[in-house]
Amino acid sequence: MSGRRRFAGWLGVFALLPGAESGFSAPPTADALVPSGGQAGTEVPLLTVVGKMDPWPCQAWCSNPEVKFSPGEKAGQFKVSIGKGAKVGPCLVWIHNAEGASEPRTFVVTQLREIIEDETANENPAQAISVGALPVVVNGRLDKSQDFDAWKVSLKKSQTLLARLDGYALRSGIDPFLHLYDSRGVRLVLESDGPTNLDPRMEFTAEADDDYVVGVMAIDHPPSTSVSFSGSAKGAYRLTLAIGDLKEDTAGVGDGEAPGPDSLPPGAAAASVPLSGFGTLEKAGEADRVLFSAKKGSNLLIELDAVDHGFPTDPVLILEKPDGSVIREVDDDKASRDASYVFKVPADGEYVCRITDRFGRGGKAIRYFLRISEESQDFTVSSEQLGMVVKAGESVQWKVKIERQGGHAVALVATAKGLPSGVTAEPLKLDGKTNEGTLEIKCGKEAAAFSGPIQIEVKEDGGRAGLLRPAAYSFQNADARGPYLIDQVNDLWLTVTVPAPKASPEAKK
């Protein structure tokens, strides 16, 4: 699918560890970062990594090179320095030692003031902690059963509060809820799922000057046998609060590409291909009909998007002949609730894309983006492994899979980039009909210990110059219910372990 990809790319430099194995029994684990973000140009004096890191210290590597982690005295604690020029947005953090690395965790850089939940009780509206002036980002954690966090916000009459909670999107294992109470304790708003995933959004216009309370609760995700509100050590969240507007270039998070004005349906006349534009299903049960002309033999990629633009719509694409007979109906694709279809045009003529919402909803928010274009020959590459460990003198097999589009049948070659000294990989060649293979990573006996990111790149072998695709590992799986802040990563982790030096005869004595 087209549109913004929630993707962490190569931004940093790898870290070298001491040359000898130091007796670590296992790689560290990281279930959450608390806090899970910070303001550019500031320091986070204490960030706690929830997980197992024994013995200590471990090291941390961040895909944003302006975000530096320094281990503290106690296990799991780091000081974080965020450069003033740090790129705003989510990045990934690996905790690593000589034995390997944790699964990476998301850290968000903003240009907003940030506060961190402490031990002060705030378990009901009467105990709500004031967040001060807006905008602000609250870093909290729902860490016990039935946990409830209460945050006080002062609003003037007619001010509009925007609240965005990210917990599911951090892969924190929660399905969160937002509540809003007035100063009397009356609940005014309850929000659950947002427009693109399980994280809620809230928009509230105050009818009177008052101190309002934003409450945060959650249930488990994936769901457990209990339907009660829950919490766990990894239940970190970020609550972004603002008045009137919340911009991604300062908040570091957003719900997709900024939408434009409506240009669809185009009217009675058939539109020519390529075409694209936004539309709105303004009334419940409404269907928009987009008429277009096409030539026999064309392979047209029809994409109907909502998630990429932050719309709550669950779009359904119905491809028809002008007389209304259905050629194909498409609902969700593999990755999201958006719809796509490759239409092999059987004859010159006019065709119709009929667009509806799966639940028959209508209104100004029920929007969509339609694109019809000639399908191009292309490919994407996925890695089955997020990271691997290789011993000095041995090798590992790194498996990659190719997904070809538009009849792509050109031979490909895969290469590994960023390998440390003493580690090599012969290019992997794949013919035009082969869609998977393994790249052998060989480690020499004299290689030094290493723990850091590498990349696997795939390009056409003798084909189009400059067409290169990185192998990406995806965090999306069967449990996913919409996008995370980062869905995939092309920094893959390699650890080289070396034997401990033999003790000298004198040492044995």
XYZ file of C-alpha atoms in Angstrom:
509
model
C 0.000 0.000 0.000
C 1.098 3.512 -0.607
C 1.245 6.262 1.990
C 3.376 6.907 4.976
C 5.277 3.905 6.281
C 5.912 3.792 9.988
C 9.528 2.920 9.606
C 12.763 3.259 11.548
C 15.680 3.706 9.204
C 19.455 3.818 9.590
C 20.314 6.965 11.508
C 22.965 5.956 13.985
C 26.354 4.283 14.239
C 27.088 0.829 15.600
C 28.627 0.182 19.007
C 31.668 -2.000 19.590
C 31.949 -3.976 22.793
C 35.130 -5.037 24.581
C 37.107 -7.699 22.785
C 36.433 -10.551 25.145
C 33.318 -12.292 26.255
C 32.655 -11.338 29.854
C 30.488 -14.180 31.062
C 27.002 -12.872 30.286
C 24.532 -15.722 30.453
C 21.904 -14.278 28.135
C 21.005 -11.194 26.123
C 19.076 -8.520 28.009
C 15.328 -8.112 27.672
C 13.437 -4.832 27.439
C 9.667 -4.764 27.914
C 9.200 -0.985 28.244
C 10.985 2.348 28.543
C 9.785 4.649 31.337
C 9.564 7.402 30.219
C 9.082 6.496 26.557
C 10.166 9.866 25.191
C 11.609 13.274 25.858
C 11.934 16.841 24.624
C 14.688 17.778 22.185
C 17.450 19.775 23.847
C 16.888 18.286 27.309
C 18.125 15.464 29.497
C 16.098 12.672 31.034
C 18.003 12.146 34.309
C 16.423 8.768 34.988
C 14.980 6.417 32.393
C 14.098 2.925 33.577
C 14.178 -0.035 31.233
C 11.684 -2.653 32.401
C 13.225 -6.076 31.787
C 16.163 -8.307 32.697
C 19.689 -6.911 32.482
C 21.965 -9.080 34.570
C 24.833 -8.503 35.032
C 24.954 -4.737 34.766
C 25.862 -2.456 33.075
C 24.403 -3.054 29.625
C 24.702 -0.659 26.708
C 21.976 1.070 24.688
C 21.893 2.045 21.018
C 19.309 4.386 19.501
C 18.401 4.749 15.828
C 18.319 8.531 16.350
C 22.002 9.524 16.667
C 21.106 12.634 18.699
C 19.657 10.493 21.496
C 22.416 9.195 23.779
C 21.939 6.667 26.596
C 24.404 6.409 29.497
C 24.020 3.517 31.970
C 23.534 4.457 35.610
C 24.658 2.711 38.764
C 21.530 0.594 39.216
C 20.467 -2.112 36.772
C 18.032 -0.908 34.139
C 18.607 2.797 34.774
C 19.950 5.202 32.143
C 20.503 8.914 31.727
C 19.337 10.132 28.312
C 20.682 13.205 26.533
C 18.579 14.466 23.624
C 20.321 16.859 21.247
C 18.668 20.176 20.477
C 18.679 19.269 16.791
C 17.359 15.740 17.324
C 14.859 14.670 14.702
C 11.335 14.848 16.095
C 9.429 11.580 16.027
C 9.673 7.968 17.159
C 12.936 6.033 17.122
C 14.042 2.638 18.382
C 16.293 1.718 21.302
C 18.142 -1.593 21.688
C 19.604 -2.708 25.020
C 22.576 -4.976 24.370
C 25.489 -6.843 25.879
C 28.112 -9.286 24.624
C 25.492 -12.037 24.224
C 22.950 -10.165 22.114
C 20.287 -7.489 22.173
C 16.769 -6.986 23.439
C 13.801 -6.419 21.198
C 13.930 -2.694 20.405
C 11.596 -0.314 22.219
C 10.107 2.936 20.972
C 11.283 6.321 22.242
C 9.604 9.515 20.985
C 11.416 12.830 20.577
C 9.201 15.930 20.779
C 9.472 19.686 21.010
C 6.936 19.766 23.842
C 7.336 19.993 27.597
C 7.274 16.510 29.129
C 6.480 15.309 32.636
C 7.003 11.903 34.190
C 4.682 10.112 36.589
C 6.236 9.666 40.025
C 5.128 7.911 43.209
C 2.489 10.549 44.023
C -0.922 8.903 44.351
C -3.303 9.739 41.485
C -5.583 6.730 41.448
C -8.937 8.536 41.264
C -10.255 11.931 40.095
C -9.964 13.399 43.599
C -6.204 12.699 43.556
C -5.615 14.069 40.063
C -2.192 15.640 39.508
C -2.106 18.949 37.649
C -0.185 18.828 34.370
C 0.310 22.606 34.310
C 0.337 24.651 31.126
C -0.537 23.022 27.809
C 0.724 21.566 25.547
C 2.406 18.822 27.523
C 3.250 15.138 27.235
C 2.626 12.942 30.280
C 4.747 9.799 30.574
C 2.973 7.248 32.736
C 2.636 3.552 33.404
C -0.313 1.353 34.320
C 1.648 -1.141 36.365
C -0.896 -2.948 38.527
C -4.337 -4.514 38.300
C -7.202 -1.991 38.172
C -4.681 0.839 37.813
C -6.111 4.287 37.083
C -4.079 7.444 36.476
C -5.745 10.851 36.916
C -4.378 14.084 35.416
C -5.854 17.539 36.047
C -6.262 20.040 33.185
C -7.544 23.599 33.652
C -9.740 24.862 30.801
C -11.547 28.103 30.070
C -15.017 28.158 28.578
C -14.960 27.416 24.819
C -11.408 26.066 24.880
C -11.052 22.753 23.040
C -8.893 20.083 24.643
C -7.168 17.582 22.368
C -5.923 14.410 24.029
C -3.958 11.632 22.391
C -2.854 8.488 24.191
C -0.166 6.159 22.834
C 0.184 2.847 24.630
C -0.755 0.135 22.173
C 1.362 1.991 19.599
C 4.394 1.641 21.901
C 3.797 -2.142 21.927
C 3.109 -1.908 25.667
C 0.571 -4.733 25.690
C -2.403 -2.522 26.587
C -5.735 -1.518 25.057
C -6.239 1.872 26.744
C -9.233 4.090 27.523
C -9.534 7.831 28.130
C -12.097 9.297 30.558
C -12.892 12.960 31.162
C -14.483 14.236 34.389
C -15.526 17.669 35.571
C -14.619 19.025 39.014
C -17.722 17.393 40.524
C -16.511 13.953 39.435
C -19.131 13.589 36.704
C -17.798 11.666 33.738
C -18.352 13.650 30.550
C -16.484 11.612 27.929
C -15.280 8.043 27.456
C -13.078 7.157 24.488
C -11.627 3.795 23.504
C -10.311 2.882 20.060
C -8.905 5.675 17.912
C -9.227 6.153 14.160
C -6.338 3.840 13.262
C -5.620 1.507 16.206
C -6.542 0.683 19.817
C -5.195 3.958 21.230
C -7.912 6.545 21.978
C -8.171 10.175 20.920
C -10.346 12.810 22.601
C -11.644 16.211 21.553
C -13.638 18.160 24.138
C -14.869 21.759 24.184
C -15.367 23.163 27.674
C -18.789 24.625 28.439
C -17.465 26.380 31.554
C -14.244 27.388 33.265
C -13.257 24.363 35.318
C -10.563 21.953 36.394
C -11.157 18.795 34.387
C -9.634 15.373 34.965
C -8.308 13.121 32.220
C -8.295 9.510 33.412
C -6.289 6.656 31.884
C -7.153 2.962 32.239
C -6.537 -0.116 30.101
C -7.295 -3.759 29.514
C -4.775 -6.314 28.310
C -3.814 -6.675 24.675
C -3.917 -9.337 23.408
C -7.070 -9.844 25.483
C -6.837 -12.037 28.568
C -9.555 -14.175 30.109
C -10.388 -11.286 32.440
C -12.350 -8.322 31.091
C -11.466 -6.098 34.045
C -9.097 -3.149 33.846
C -5.524 -4.248 34.251
C -1.907 -3.168 34.347
C 1.559 -4.656 34.158
C 5.197 -3.664 34.511
C 5.391 -2.997 30.773
C 2.197 -0.879 30.604
C 3.907 2.392 29.603
C 1.947 5.134 27.858
C 2.306 8.699 26.597
C -0.583 11.142 27.004
C -0.283 14.230 24.810
C -2.526 17.158 25.797
C -3.005 20.396 23.865
C -5.531 23.157 23.338
C -6.882 23.690 19.859
C -4.205 22.030 17.752
C -1.681 19.213 17.876
C 0.979 19.172 15.169
C 3.076 16.136 14.342
C 6.200 18.203 13.692
C 6.253 19.230 17.367
C 4.402 16.353 19.091
C 6.407 13.691 17.274
C 3.297 11.589 16.639
C 0.357 11.774 14.261
C -2.356 9.681 12.695
C -1.115 9.683 9.109
C -0.524 11.957 6.178
C -2.261 15.330 6.289
C -5.466 15.062 4.241
C -6.391 17.482 1.498
C -9.767 18.844 0.384
C -12.305 16.657 -1.376
C -11.972 16.221 -5.129
C -13.970 13.009 -5.483
C -16.295 11.906 -6.890
C -15.252 13.861 -10.009
C -18.732 14.231 -11.481
C -20.646 12.590 -14.296
C -17.785 12.522 -16.816
C -15.400 9.566 -16.754
C -11.987 10.456 -15.349
C -8.817 9.323 -17.035
C -6.171 7.224 -15.304
C -4.038 7.955 -13.307
C -6.356 9.659 -10.844
C -6.319 10.308 -7.125
C -8.179 12.367 -4.569
C -10.032 12.589 -1.276
C -13.738 12.092 -0.740
C -16.232 12.105 2.136
C -19.204 9.838 2.811
C -21.315 12.599 4.292
C -24.509 10.649 4.984
C -25.111 7.303 6.657
C -25.456 4.544 4.088
C -24.056 6.753 1.340
C -21.932 5.391 -1.521
C -19.679 7.474 -3.760
C -19.317 6.420 -7.404
C -16.104 7.306 -9.220
C -16.370 6.727 -12.985
C -13.127 6.171 -14.890
C -12.053 5.029 -18.349
C -9.488 2.292 -18.981
C -7.790 0.498 -21.872
C -7.866 -3.240 -22.505
C -4.798 -5.032 -21.164
C -3.961 -2.427 -18.537
C -3.068 -3.598 -15.041
C -4.529 -0.947 -12.747
C -3.681 -0.752 -9.060
C -6.740 0.571 -7.217
C -5.991 1.702 -3.652
C -8.645 2.883 -1.202
C -7.008 4.257 1.938
C -8.251 5.501 5.313
C -5.677 4.346 7.884
C -2.756 6.112 6.179
C -4.569 9.420 6.623
C -5.951 8.872 10.122
C -9.581 8.436 9.040
C -11.871 6.149 11.095
C -13.505 4.866 7.905
C -13.532 1.120 7.194
C -13.638 1.486 3.413
C -15.121 -1.040 1.019
C -14.210 -0.958 -2.668
C -16.754 -2.307 -5.146
C -15.559 -2.379 -8.758
C -18.450 -2.306 -11.211
C -19.349 -2.021 -14.838
C -21.388 1.105 -15.698
C -24.597 -0.981 -15.604
C -23.970 -1.770 -11.932
C -22.875 -5.374 -12.331
C -20.120 -6.180 -9.846
C -16.658 -7.171 -11.026
C -15.051 -7.423 -7.592
C -15.740 -6.370 -3.992
C -12.725 -5.802 -1.733
C -12.667 -5.044 1.984
C -9.552 -5.296 4.169
C -6.157 -6.049 2.653
C -3.398 -8.048 4.376
C -1.991 -5.204 6.436
C -4.953 -3.043 7.485
C -8.632 -2.283 6.998
C -7.818 -0.398 3.789
C -8.642 -1.998 0.435
C -6.598 -2.562 -2.710
C -7.065 -4.509 -5.922
C -5.143 -5.082 -9.149
C -7.650 -4.803 -12.000
C -6.692 -6.479 -15.264
C -8.846 -4.502 -17.675
C -10.718 -6.919 -19.988
C -11.923 -4.363 -22.550
C -11.762 -0.689 -23.456
C -14.494 1.194 -21.681
C -15.736 2.860 -18.560
C -15.758 1.357 -15.087
C -16.940 2.451 -11.638
C -15.375 2.385 -8.187
C -18.256 2.374 -5.708
C -17.029 3.372 -2.244
C -18.852 2.670 1.014
C -18.110 2.280 4.711
C -18.334 -1.289 6.010
C -20.660 -0.169 8.812
C -22.676 2.301 6.755
C -21.407 5.319 8.681
C -21.454 8.864 7.386
C -20.273 12.295 8.460
C -17.433 14.738 7.997
C -14.920 12.317 9.541
C -15.828 9.375 7.272
C -13.338 10.194 4.557
C -11.219 8.199 2.127
C -8.390 8.570 -0.370
C -8.664 6.816 -3.738
C -5.770 6.273 -6.124
C -5.947 4.483 -9.499
C -2.695 4.033 -11.388
C -0.848 1.663 -13.693
C 0.709 -1.055 -11.567
C 4.487 -0.750 -11.694
C 7.011 -3.555 -11.457
C 8.579 -3.418 -8.032
C 9.466 -5.551 -5.037
C 9.763 -5.401 -1.260
C 12.046 -7.412 1.008
C 11.379 -8.798 4.469
C 13.726 -10.348 7.013
C 12.534 -13.281 9.087
C 15.010 -12.434 11.845
C 15.267 -9.240 13.843
C 18.720 -10.210 15.066
C 21.176 -13.093 15.139
C 24.156 -14.223 17.193
C 27.235 -15.772 15.571
C 30.276 -17.233 17.297
C 33.757 -16.403 16.065
C 34.782 -19.054 13.528
C 31.181 -19.995 12.685
C 28.398 -18.749 10.400
C 24.648 -18.073 10.448
C 21.962 -18.110 7.770
C 19.912 -14.917 7.414
C 16.664 -15.557 5.560
C 15.033 -12.956 3.333
C 11.750 -13.068 1.448
C 10.823 -11.153 -1.699
C 7.337 -9.928 -2.535
C 7.099 -8.938 -6.174
C 4.495 -6.599 -7.637
C 3.316 -5.871 -11.155
C 4.787 -8.998 -12.704
C 8.301 -8.237 -11.513
C 10.581 -11.050 -12.720
C 14.065 -9.536 -12.715
C 16.974 -11.311 -11.031
C 18.007 -9.825 -7.690
C 21.136 -9.701 -5.570
C 21.224 -9.287 -1.774
C 24.209 -7.910 0.133
C 24.946 -7.251 3.800
C 26.088 -3.768 4.837
C 27.724 -2.558 8.034
C 29.463 -5.829 8.883
C 32.350 -5.477 11.352
C 35.923 -6.431 10.566
C 36.381 -10.182 10.277
C 32.763 -10.824 9.293
C 31.810 -11.341 5.632
C 28.859 -12.324 3.478
C 28.940 -13.375 -0.162
C 26.211 -11.698 -2.241
C 23.066 -13.809 -2.552
C 21.732 -14.050 -6.101
C 18.075 -14.818 -6.785
C 16.701 -15.478 -10.253
C 13.526 -13.800 -11.466
C 11.322 -16.642 -10.247
C 12.846 -17.070 -6.785
C 11.224 -15.229 -3.884
C 13.305 -16.281 -0.899
C 16.834 -17.185 0.030
C 19.428 -17.175 2.793
C 22.438 -14.928 3.106
C 25.335 -16.657 4.851
C 27.088 -14.459 7.410
C 30.587 -15.852 8.037
C 32.595 -14.908 11.086
C 36.358 -15.383 11.084
C 38.121 -16.992 14.022
C 39.977 -13.765 14.771
C 36.892 -11.516 14.656
C 36.419 -9.177 17.590
C 33.334 -9.103 19.774
C 30.601 -6.949 18.262
C 27.010 -6.016 18.951
C 25.345 -3.566 16.596
C 23.044 -2.947 13.644
C 23.631 -4.131 10.093
C 21.510 -3.831 6.968
C 20.634 -6.234 4.168
C 19.993 -4.539 0.829
C 18.506 -6.055 -2.321
C 18.785 -4.611 -5.817
C 18.069 -5.731 -9.352
C 20.942 -7.711 -10.847
C 21.699 -5.870 -14.058
C 18.298 -4.174 -14.022
C 17.292 -0.627 -13.187
C 20.113 1.331 -11.626
C 19.287 2.783 -8.240
C 16.349 0.465 -7.504
C 17.347 -0.818 -4.078
C 15.170 -2.119 -1.281
C 16.236 -2.790 2.331
C 15.211 -5.976 4.083
C 12.766 -4.939 6.797
C 11.657 -6.784 9.904
C 7.983 -6.191 10.734
C 6.547 -5.891 14.246
C 3.058 -6.450 12.843
C 1.693 -9.932 13.533
C -1.604 -11.712 14.111
C -2.148 -9.802 17.374
C -1.802 -6.361 15.775
C -4.890 -4.159 15.736
C -3.651 -1.271 13.655
C -0.321 0.469 13.204
C 2.302 1.024 15.873
C 4.381 4.191 16.010
C 7.017 2.143 14.195
C 5.818 -0.880 12.253
C 9.045 -2.108 10.723
C 12.763 -1.594 10.862
C 15.647 -2.128 8.464
C 18.322 -2.026 11.179
C 18.942 -5.710 11.914
C 21.032 -6.678 14.921
C 24.176 -8.791 14.702
C 26.117 -10.036 17.714
C 29.553 -11.632 17.416
C 30.642 -13.600 20.477
C 34.240 -14.641 21.132
C 35.649 -17.161 23.603
C 37.001 -15.870 26.862
C 40.803 -15.784 26.978
C 42.419 -18.807 28.538
C 43.792 -18.269 31.999
C 47.580 -18.172 32.239
C 49.393 -20.867 34.271
C 50.245 -18.224 36.861
C 46.564 -17.336 37.194
C 45.662 -20.991 37.701
C 48.098 -21.187 40.602
